[in-house]
mmCIF file of C-alpha atoms and ligand atoms in Angstrom:
data_model
loop_
_atom_site.group_PDB
_atom_site.id
_atom_site.type_symbol
_atom_site.label_atom_id
_atom_site.label_comp_id
_atom_site.label_asym_id
_atom_site.label_seq_id
_atom_site.Cartn_x
_atom_site.Cartn_y
_atom_site.Cartn_z
ATOM 1 C CA UNK A 1 -10.477 17.948 -0.890
ATOM 2 C CA UNK A 2 -10.576 21.256 0.607
ATOM 3 C CA UNK A 3 -7.293 21.070 1.312
ATOM 4 C CA UNK A 4 -6.168 20.058 -2.066
ATOM 5 C CA UNK A 5 -8.194 23.001 -3.492
ATOM 6 C CA UNK A 6 -6.419 25.338 -0.825
ATOM 7 C CA UNK A 7 -2.928 24.053 -2.159
ATOM 8 C CA UNK A 8 -3.487 24.576 -5.978
ATOM 9 C CA UNK A 9 -5.166 27.758 -4.985
ATOM 10 C CA UNK A 10 -2.394 28.996 -3.106
ATOM 11 C CA UNK A 11 0.595 27.876 -5.130
ATOM 12 C CA UNK A 12 1.975 29.772 -7.863
ATOM 13 C CA UNK A 13 0.820 28.406 -11.658
ATOM 14 C CA UNK A 14 3.210 25.401 -12.610
ATOM 15 C CA UNK A 15 4.612 24.826 -9.221
ATOM 16 C CA UNK A 16 2.657 21.818 -8.412
ATOM 17 C CA UNK A 17 3.402 19.337 -11.708
ATOM 18 C CA UNK A 18 0.771 16.741 -10.798
ATOM 19 C CA UNK A 19 -1.539 15.419 -8.504
ATOM 20 C CA UNK A 20 -1.257 11.788 -7.572
ATOM 21 C CA UNK A 21 -3.637 9.434 -6.622
ATOM 22 C CA UNK A 22 -2.561 5.600 -5.290
ATOM 23 C CA UNK A 23 -5.639 3.209 -5.801
ATOM 24 C CA UNK A 24 -5.897 1.041 -3.101
ATOM 25 C CA UNK A 25 -4.717 3.525 -0.400
ATOM 26 C CA UNK A 26 -1.532 1.444 0.357
ATOM 27 C CA UNK A 27 -0.420 3.343 3.305
ATOM 28 C CA UNK A 28 -4.202 3.365 4.971
ATOM 29 C CA UNK A 29 -4.794 -0.042 4.948
ATOM 30 C CA UNK A 30 -5.334 -1.126 1.221
ATOM 31 C CA UNK A 31 -8.838 0.835 1.606
ATOM 32 C CA UNK A 32 -10.438 1.459 -1.943
ATOM 33 C CA UNK A 33 -10.500 4.889 -2.893
ATOM 34 C CA UNK A 34 -13.948 5.646 -4.635
ATOM 35 C CA UNK A 35 -15.098 6.776 -7.968
ATOM 36 C CA UNK A 36 -16.361 9.925 -6.366
ATOM 37 C CA UNK A 37 -13.197 10.896 -4.916
ATOM 38 C CA UNK A 38 -11.397 10.415 -7.714
ATOM 39 C CA UNK A 39 -14.161 12.482 -10.072
ATOM 40 C CA UNK A 40 -13.757 15.258 -7.325
ATOM 41 C CA UNK A 41 -9.952 15.224 -7.402
ATOM 42 C CA UNK A 42 -10.162 15.422 -11.158
ATOM 43 C CA UNK A 43 -12.164 18.333 -11.135
ATOM 44 C CA UNK A 44 -9.984 20.216 -8.758
ATOM 45 C CA UNK A 45 -7.128 19.484 -10.815
ATOM 46 C CA UNK A 46 -8.908 20.378 -14.123
ATOM 47 C CA UNK A 47 -10.059 23.806 -12.704
ATOM 48 C CA UNK A 48 -6.148 24.593 -11.586
ATOM 49 C CA UNK A 49 -5.098 23.128 -15.063
ATOM 50 C CA UNK A 50 -2.545 20.443 -13.256
ATOM 51 C CA UNK A 51 -2.817 16.879 -14.278
ATOM 52 C CA UNK A 52 -4.342 14.075 -12.125
ATOM 53 C CA UNK A 53 -1.957 11.024 -12.439
ATOM 54 C CA UNK A 54 -3.374 7.367 -11.038
ATOM 55 C CA UNK A 55 -0.964 4.609 -9.503
ATOM 56 C CA UNK A 56 -2.685 1.892 -10.626
ATOM 57 C CA UNK A 57 -0.843 -0.981 -9.542
ATOM 58 C CA UNK A 58 -4.098 -2.292 -7.413
ATOM 59 C CA UNK A 59 -6.612 -0.976 -9.858
ATOM 60 C CA UNK A 60 -8.632 -4.489 -9.800
ATOM 61 C CA UNK A 61 -8.845 -4.733 -6.288
ATOM 62 C CA UNK A 62 -10.291 -1.129 -5.923
ATOM 63 C CA UNK A 63 -12.700 -1.986 -8.355
ATOM 64 C CA UNK A 64 -14.063 -4.999 -6.656
ATOM 65 C CA UNK A 65 -13.950 -3.151 -3.397
ATOM 66 C CA UNK A 66 -15.446 0.073 -4.442
ATOM 67 C CA UNK A 67 -17.935 -1.916 -6.061
ATOM 68 C CA UNK A 68 -19.223 -3.477 -2.916
ATOM 69 C CA UNK A 69 -19.425 -0.609 -1.494
ATOM 70 C CA UNK A 70 -20.760 1.668 -4.110
ATOM 71 C CA UNK A 71 -24.215 1.232 -5.215
ATOM 72 C CA UNK A 72 -24.120 3.198 -8.460
ATOM 73 C CA UNK A 73 -21.021 0.692 -9.603
ATOM 74 C CA UNK A 74 -23.158 -2.258 -8.698
ATOM 75 C CA UNK A 75 -23.804 -3.773 -11.942
ATOM 76 C CA UNK A 76 -20.797 -2.714 -13.694
ATOM 77 C CA UNK A 77 -17.859 -5.463 -14.627
ATOM 78 C CA UNK A 78 -14.486 -5.201 -12.751
ATOM 79 C CA UNK A 79 -13.209 -3.550 -16.321
ATOM 80 C CA UNK A 80 -15.776 -1.250 -16.587
ATOM 81 C CA UNK A 81 -15.297 -0.317 -13.053
ATOM 82 C CA UNK A 82 -11.332 0.535 -13.780
ATOM 83 C CA UNK A 83 -12.356 2.322 -17.203
ATOM 84 C CA UNK A 84 -14.238 4.878 -15.025
ATOM 85 C CA UNK A 85 -11.471 5.475 -12.801
ATOM 86 C CA UNK A 86 -8.812 5.868 -15.897
ATOM 87 C CA UNK A 87 -11.210 7.903 -17.765
ATOM 88 C CA UNK A 88 -10.394 10.738 -15.387
ATOM 89 C CA UNK A 89 -6.877 10.390 -15.161
ATOM 90 C CA UNK A 90 -4.393 12.334 -17.497
ATOM 91 C CA UNK A 91 -1.731 9.631 -16.973
ATOM 92 C CA UNK A 92 -1.520 6.528 -15.299
ATOM 93 C CA UNK A 93 1.596 4.396 -13.959
ATOM 94 C CA UNK A 94 1.471 0.720 -12.943
ATOM 95 C CA UNK A 95 4.119 -1.748 -11.051
ATOM 96 C CA UNK A 96 2.582 -4.839 -12.888
ATOM 97 C CA UNK A 97 3.760 -7.149 -9.602
ATOM 98 C CA UNK A 98 0.586 -6.264 -7.808
ATOM 99 C CA UNK A 99 -2.458 -6.448 -10.257
ATOM 100 C CA UNK A 100 -0.585 -7.281 -13.422
ATOM 101 C CA UNK A 101 0.422 -10.724 -11.439
ATOM 102 C CA UNK A 102 3.906 -11.107 -12.614
ATOM 103 C CA UNK A 103 7.070 -11.063 -11.275
ATOM 104 C CA UNK A 104 8.407 -8.134 -12.820
ATOM 105 C CA UNK A 105 7.487 -4.818 -15.092
ATOM 106 C CA UNK A 106 5.100 -2.035 -15.562
ATOM 107 C CA UNK A 107 4.093 0.594 -17.569
ATOM 108 C CA UNK A 108 3.335 4.264 -17.560
ATOM 109 C CA UNK A 109 0.317 5.500 -20.098
ATOM 110 C CA UNK A 110 -0.347 8.942 -20.847
ATOM 111 C CA UNK A 111 -2.983 10.844 -22.711
ATOM 112 C CA UNK A 112 -1.119 13.081 -24.097
ATOM 113 C CA UNK A 113 0.411 11.940 -27.135
ATOM 114 C CA UNK A 114 3.009 14.605 -27.190
ATOM 115 C CA UNK A 115 4.037 13.678 -23.832
ATOM 116 C CA UNK A 116 3.955 9.350 -24.675
ATOM 117 C CA UNK A 117 6.129 10.583 -27.367
ATOM 118 C CA UNK A 118 8.904 12.085 -25.000
ATOM 119 C CA UNK A 119 8.915 8.982 -22.465
ATOM 120 C CA UNK A 120 9.397 6.495 -25.211
ATOM 121 C CA UNK A 121 12.546 8.829 -26.399
ATOM 122 C CA UNK A 122 13.908 8.689 -23.165
ATOM 123 C CA UNK A 123 12.678 5.229 -22.590
ATOM 124 C CA UNK A 124 15.515 3.749 -25.468
ATOM 125 C CA UNK A 125 18.246 5.803 -23.075
ATOM 126 C CA UNK A 126 17.062 4.330 -19.683
ATOM 127 C CA UNK A 127 15.492 0.898 -20.449
ATOM 128 C CA UNK A 128 15.390 -0.003 -24.127
ATOM 129 C CA UNK A 129 12.909 0.284 -27.306
ATOM 130 C CA UNK A 130 9.331 0.807 -26.480
ATOM 131 C CA UNK A 131 8.732 -3.052 -28.027
ATOM 132 C CA UNK A 132 10.764 -4.464 -25.307
ATOM 133 C CA UNK A 133 11.163 -1.060 -22.595
ATOM 134 C CA UNK A 134 13.485 -2.761 -20.190
ATOM 135 C CA UNK A 135 11.950 -6.084 -20.240
ATOM 136 C CA UNK A 136 12.155 -9.358 -22.238
ATOM 137 C CA UNK A 137 9.203 -9.979 -24.837
ATOM 138 C CA UNK A 138 8.076 -12.718 -22.321
ATOM 139 C CA UNK A 139 7.819 -10.525 -19.227
ATOM 140 C CA UNK A 140 5.323 -8.043 -21.360
ATOM 141 C CA UNK A 141 3.286 -10.684 -22.792
ATOM 142 C CA UNK A 142 3.012 -12.230 -18.980
ATOM 143 C CA UNK A 143 1.591 -8.627 -18.165
ATOM 144 C CA UNK A 144 -0.730 -8.519 -21.061
ATOM 145 C CA UNK A 145 -2.160 -12.154 -19.534
ATOM 146 C CA UNK A 146 -1.673 -11.135 -16.057
ATOM 147 C CA UNK A 147 -4.118 -7.847 -16.537
ATOM 148 C CA UNK A 148 -6.821 -9.928 -17.857
ATOM 149 C CA UNK A 149 -6.895 -12.772 -14.950
ATOM 150 C CA UNK A 150 -6.350 -10.345 -12.274
ATOM 151 C CA UNK A 151 -9.679 -8.699 -13.390
ATOM 152 C CA UNK A 152 -11.679 -11.918 -12.922
ATOM 153 C CA UNK A 153 -14.525 -12.301 -10.652
ATOM 154 C CA UNK A 154 -13.311 -15.244 -9.191
ATOM 155 C CA UNK A 155 -9.941 -14.648 -8.849
ATOM 156 C CA UNK A 156 -10.844 -11.113 -7.156
ATOM 157 C CA UNK A 157 -13.413 -12.870 -4.989
ATOM 158 C CA UNK A 158 -10.878 -15.307 -3.538
ATOM 159 C CA UNK A 159 -7.898 -12.680 -2.972
ATOM 160 C CA UNK A 160 -10.339 -10.497 -1.166
ATOM 161 C CA UNK A 161 -11.504 -13.578 1.117
ATOM 162 C CA UNK A 162 -8.157 -14.962 1.510
ATOM 163 C CA UNK A 163 -7.547 -11.331 3.630
ATOM 164 C CA UNK A 164 -10.647 -11.615 5.464
ATOM 165 C CA UNK A 165 -9.779 -14.923 6.541
ATOM 166 C CA UNK A 166 -6.734 -13.979 7.905
ATOM 167 C CA UNK A 167 -8.432 -11.222 9.675
ATOM 168 C CA UNK A 168 -11.220 -13.778 11.075
ATOM 169 C CA UNK A 169 -8.544 -16.157 12.227
ATOM 170 C CA UNK A 170 -7.329 -13.263 14.606
ATOM 171 C CA UNK A 171 -10.501 -12.721 16.567
ATOM 172 C CA UNK A 172 -11.442 -9.443 18.264
ATOM 173 C CA UNK A 173 -8.909 -9.070 20.565
ATOM 174 C CA UNK A 174 -6.019 -8.445 18.423
ATOM 175 C CA UNK A 175 -5.925 -4.666 16.966
ATOM 176 C CA UNK A 176 -6.069 -4.362 13.385
ATOM 177 C CA UNK A 177 -7.392 -1.875 10.579
ATOM 178 C CA UNK A 178 -11.237 -2.293 9.816
ATOM 179 C CA UNK A 179 -12.035 -3.345 7.250
ATOM 180 C CA UNK A 180 -9.144 -5.505 6.136
ATOM 181 C CA UNK A 181 -8.282 -3.994 2.954
ATOM 182 C CA UNK A 182 -7.746 -5.602 -0.701
ATOM 183 C CA UNK A 183 -3.960 -6.855 -0.344
ATOM 184 C CA UNK A 184 -3.393 -7.204 3.083
ATOM 185 C CA UNK A 185 -4.060 -6.948 6.500
ATOM 186 C CA UNK A 186 -2.792 -3.841 8.643
ATOM 187 C CA UNK A 187 -1.953 -4.315 12.348
ATOM 188 C CA UNK A 188 -2.203 -1.156 14.474
ATOM 189 C CA UNK A 189 0.875 -1.397 16.690
ATOM 190 C CA UNK A 190 -0.092 1.626 18.802
ATOM 191 C CA UNK A 191 -2.866 -0.859 19.961
ATOM 192 C CA UNK A 192 -0.617 -3.639 19.988
ATOM 193 C CA UNK A 193 1.806 -2.284 22.214
ATOM 194 C CA UNK A 194 0.425 0.443 24.376
ATOM 195 C CA UNK A 195 3.450 0.388 26.863
ATOM 196 C CA UNK A 196 5.299 1.555 23.918
ATOM 197 C CA UNK A 197 5.524 5.257 22.934
ATOM 198 C CA UNK A 198 6.062 6.729 19.273
ATOM 199 C CA UNK A 199 9.463 7.222 20.363
ATOM 200 C CA UNK A 200 9.988 3.325 20.696
ATOM 201 C CA UNK A 201 8.858 2.724 17.051
ATOM 202 C CA UNK A 202 5.909 -0.147 18.207
ATOM 203 C CA UNK A 203 5.399 -0.437 14.373
ATOM 204 C CA UNK A 204 9.120 -1.499 13.770
ATOM 205 C CA UNK A 205 9.401 -3.410 16.784
ATOM 206 C CA UNK A 206 6.094 -5.252 16.067
ATOM 207 C CA UNK A 207 7.873 -6.458 12.621
ATOM 208 C CA UNK A 208 10.608 -7.305 14.236
ATOM 209 C CA UNK A 209 8.793 -9.487 16.368
ATOM 210 C CA UNK A 210 6.613 -11.146 14.223
ATOM 211 C CA UNK A 211 9.959 -12.300 11.769
ATOM 212 C CA UNK A 212 11.788 -13.230 14.938
ATOM 213 C CA UNK A 213 8.916 -15.323 16.256
ATOM 214 C CA UNK A 214 7.723 -16.812 13.176
ATOM 215 C CA UNK A 215 9.595 -15.424 10.070
ATOM 216 C CA UNK A 216 6.572 -13.766 8.855
ATOM 217 C CA UNK A 217 7.720 -10.625 6.937
ATOM 218 C CA UNK A 218 5.843 -7.348 7.200
ATOM 219 C CA UNK A 219 6.260 -3.659 6.802
ATOM 220 C CA UNK A 220 5.946 -0.872 9.236
ATOM 221 C CA UNK A 221 3.756 2.489 7.838
ATOM 222 C CA UNK A 222 4.308 4.488 10.893
ATOM 223 C CA UNK A 223 7.152 6.632 12.966
ATOM 224 C CA UNK A 224 9.714 5.032 10.782
ATOM 225 C CA UNK A 225 8.309 5.283 7.625
ATOM 226 C CA UNK A 226 6.506 9.130 8.038
ATOM 227 C CA UNK A 227 8.015 10.606 10.967
ATOM 228 C CA UNK A 228 10.773 12.721 11.889
ATOM 229 C CA UNK A 229 11.785 10.583 15.253
ATOM 230 C CA UNK A 230 14.263 12.960 16.673
ATOM 231 C CA UNK A 231 12.657 16.220 16.137
ATOM 232 C CA UNK A 232 8.980 16.216 15.462
ATOM 233 C CA UNK A 233 6.508 14.709 18.109
ATOM 234 C CA UNK A 234 5.140 11.276 16.785
ATOM 235 C CA UNK A 235 2.126 10.621 18.646
ATOM 236 C CA UNK A 236 -0.712 11.852 16.592
ATOM 237 C CA UNK A 237 0.887 9.305 13.521
ATOM 238 C CA UNK A 238 -0.678 5.863 12.935
ATOM 239 C CA UNK A 239 1.654 2.988 13.386
ATOM 240 C CA UNK A 240 0.079 0.181 11.215
ATOM 241 C CA UNK A 241 2.035 -2.707 10.218
ATOM 242 C CA UNK A 242 1.270 -4.124 6.776
ATOM 243 C CA UNK A 243 1.142 -7.933 6.181
ATOM 244 C CA UNK A 244 0.459 -7.763 2.543
ATOM 245 C CA UNK A 245 -0.754 -11.393 1.280
ATOM 246 C CA UNK A 246 1.458 -12.425 -2.093
ATOM 247 C CA UNK A 247 -0.961 -12.942 -4.941
ATOM 248 C CA UNK A 248 -1.566 -17.021 -5.711
ATOM 249 C CA UNK A 249 0.963 -18.155 -3.606
ATOM 250 C CA UNK A 250 -0.412 -18.792 0.387
ATOM 251 C CA UNK A 251 -2.711 -21.678 1.124
ATOM 252 C CA UNK A 252 -5.308 -21.214 4.240
ATOM 253 C CA UNK A 253 -2.543 -23.371 6.215
ATOM 254 C CA UNK A 254 -0.107 -20.434 5.471
ATOM 255 C CA UNK A 255 -2.313 -17.875 6.836
ATOM 256 C CA UNK A 256 -3.132 -19.901 9.973
ATOM 257 C CA UNK A 257 0.289 -20.247 10.351
ATOM 258 C CA UNK A 258 0.902 -16.064 10.444
ATOM 259 C CA UNK A 259 -2.534 -16.026 12.370
ATOM 260 C CA UNK A 260 -0.800 -17.941 15.324
ATOM 261 C CA UNK A 261 2.274 -16.472 14.619
ATOM 262 C CA UNK A 262 0.580 -12.845 15.423
ATOM 263 C CA UNK A 263 -0.928 -14.608 18.504
ATOM 264 C CA UNK A 264 2.196 -15.407 20.142
ATOM 265 C CA UNK A 265 3.816 -12.095 19.518
ATOM 266 C CA UNK A 266 0.280 -10.788 21.323
ATOM 267 C CA UNK A 267 0.503 -13.168 24.107
ATOM 268 C CA UNK A 268 4.047 -11.684 25.039
ATOM 269 C CA UNK A 269 3.385 -8.115 24.018
ATOM 270 C CA UNK A 270 4.297 -6.469 27.773
ATOM 271 C CA UNK A 271 7.629 -7.752 27.286
ATOM 272 C CA UNK A 272 8.213 -6.494 23.874
ATOM 273 C CA UNK A 273 11.151 -3.801 24.253
ATOM 274 C CA UNK A 274 11.007 -0.666 21.805
ATOM 275 C CA UNK A 275 13.667 0.016 19.250
ATOM 276 C CA UNK A 276 15.939 3.013 18.398
ATOM 277 C CA UNK A 277 16.951 3.888 14.914
ATOM 278 C CA UNK A 278 20.985 4.005 14.857
ATOM 279 C CA UNK A 279 21.709 4.458 10.886
ATOM 280 C CA UNK A 280 19.183 5.972 8.598
ATOM 281 C CA UNK A 281 20.193 7.749 5.078
ATOM 282 C CA UNK A 282 18.656 10.985 4.121
ATOM 283 C CA UNK A 283 15.937 9.651 1.977
ATOM 284 C CA UNK A 284 14.392 6.336 1.796
ATOM 285 C CA UNK A 285 15.204 5.322 5.409
ATOM 286 C CA UNK A 286 12.123 3.143 5.185
ATOM 287 C CA UNK A 287 13.730 0.645 3.103
ATOM 288 C CA UNK A 288 17.525 1.452 4.802
ATOM 289 C CA UNK A 289 17.476 2.330 8.431
ATOM 290 C CA UNK A 290 18.958 0.204 10.504
ATOM 291 C CA UNK A 291 17.811 -0.475 14.551
ATOM 292 C CA UNK A 292 18.919 -1.548 17.864
ATOM 293 C CA UNK A 293 16.731 -2.859 21.088
ATOM 294 C CA UNK A 294 16.142 0.328 23.625
ATOM 295 C CA UNK A 295 18.393 -1.006 26.406
ATOM 296 C CA UNK A 296 16.165 -1.006 29.280
ATOM 297 C CA UNK A 297 12.776 -2.501 29.249
ATOM 298 C CA UNK A 298 9.907 -0.315 29.340
ATOM 299 C CA UNK A 299 7.912 1.563 32.208
ATOM 300 C CA UNK A 300 5.068 -0.486 32.705
ATOM 301 C CA UNK A 301 1.982 1.744 31.918
ATOM 302 C CA UNK A 302 -0.966 0.968 32.847
ATOM 303 C CA UNK A 303 -3.656 1.591 30.060
ATOM 304 C CA UNK A 304 -7.143 3.595 31.131
ATOM 305 C CA UNK A 305 -10.566 2.017 30.678
HETATM 306 C C1 PLP B 401 1.030 1.725 -4.502
HETATM 307 C C2 PLP B 401 2.737 1.791 -5.168
HETATM 308 N N1 PLP B 401 3.431 1.860 -5.789
HETATM 309 C C3 PLP B 401 4.600 2.009 -6.827
HETATM 310 C C4 PLP B 401 4.983 0.792 -5.838
HETATM 311 C C5 PLP B 401 6.520 0.206 -6.015
HETATM 312 O O1 PLP B 401 6.385 -0.755 -7.310
HETATM 313 P P1 PLP B 401 8.145 -1.419 -7.395
HETATM 314 O O2 PLP B 401 8.365 -2.194 -6.696
HETATM 315 O O3 PLP B 401 7.852 -2.695 -8.511
HETATM 316 O O4 PLP B 401 8.722 -0.450 -8.081
HETATM 317 C C6 PLP B 401 4.709 -0.111 -4.996
HETATM 318 C C7 PLP B 401 5.041 -1.248 -4.147
HETATM 319 O O5 PLP B 401 4.774 -1.687 -3.146
HETATM 320 C C8 PLP B 401 3.077 0.399 -4.511
HETATM 321 O O6 PLP B 401 2.870 -0.566 -3.201
#
């Protein structure tokens, strides 16, 4: 909070157009963002007249996990908890593919009616009239239903339990971020491959190995996503590999298969080589970069106790 306060105090008025908080924290293990923290951010934003925007694509998982950990939310329904967060924001946006339980679509919402009107005008140019918003009417109706169903207690209890089940299947040895998040399990690639340095892109290497071993798709959240590998030391970056679990798709046996795949890679971890990036666009390299295996096997580094 101190850093945000200092930044907003330092920058000239109008320089920072908005502050964005994503709930849950997608790059940090799918952990909930507490209501107390969002409240503090909103106070800082208000005192500097900077709008607070929430990315609410996982609002229901955030509400469920926050309520588990915050006794002051204990008696509230998921929708009431969600509402408490939304009340703090000037605007929100949502990719409804997450806690809207739909195949496609999303929305923006703003407290300022004039701003919403400006968006509505642009929508006509880029997506279509507001009653269809770039989507078929059927898709808009699906979002309306999905938002309701995603806030049901039984659905959320099952969803969160599935992630915990996957974590339990891995056992104590395989390193992942504790506690498991709301939408996925995050493996710790540095601990998985201690023989690889950050420059050898351990997270990307793990993601590739999971795919080669069992066709399991994951995403690296580490040196490739955040680091400038060529000219910046990467050793302080975390290197996580996110195994996001699709909603209402997998059974317990699917998860057992995923765990088995991870265990197989774990068993041969010493032999896994790092990667180098051979092609990367100036932006969004996380989506579009290409990699090649490092030619030489890594030196064997012994782990200190
Ligand atoms: C927090 C967050 N916001 C926005 C998006 C973008 O969603 P979409 O793929 O619908 O553009 C994602 C996608 O994973 C996300 O995790």
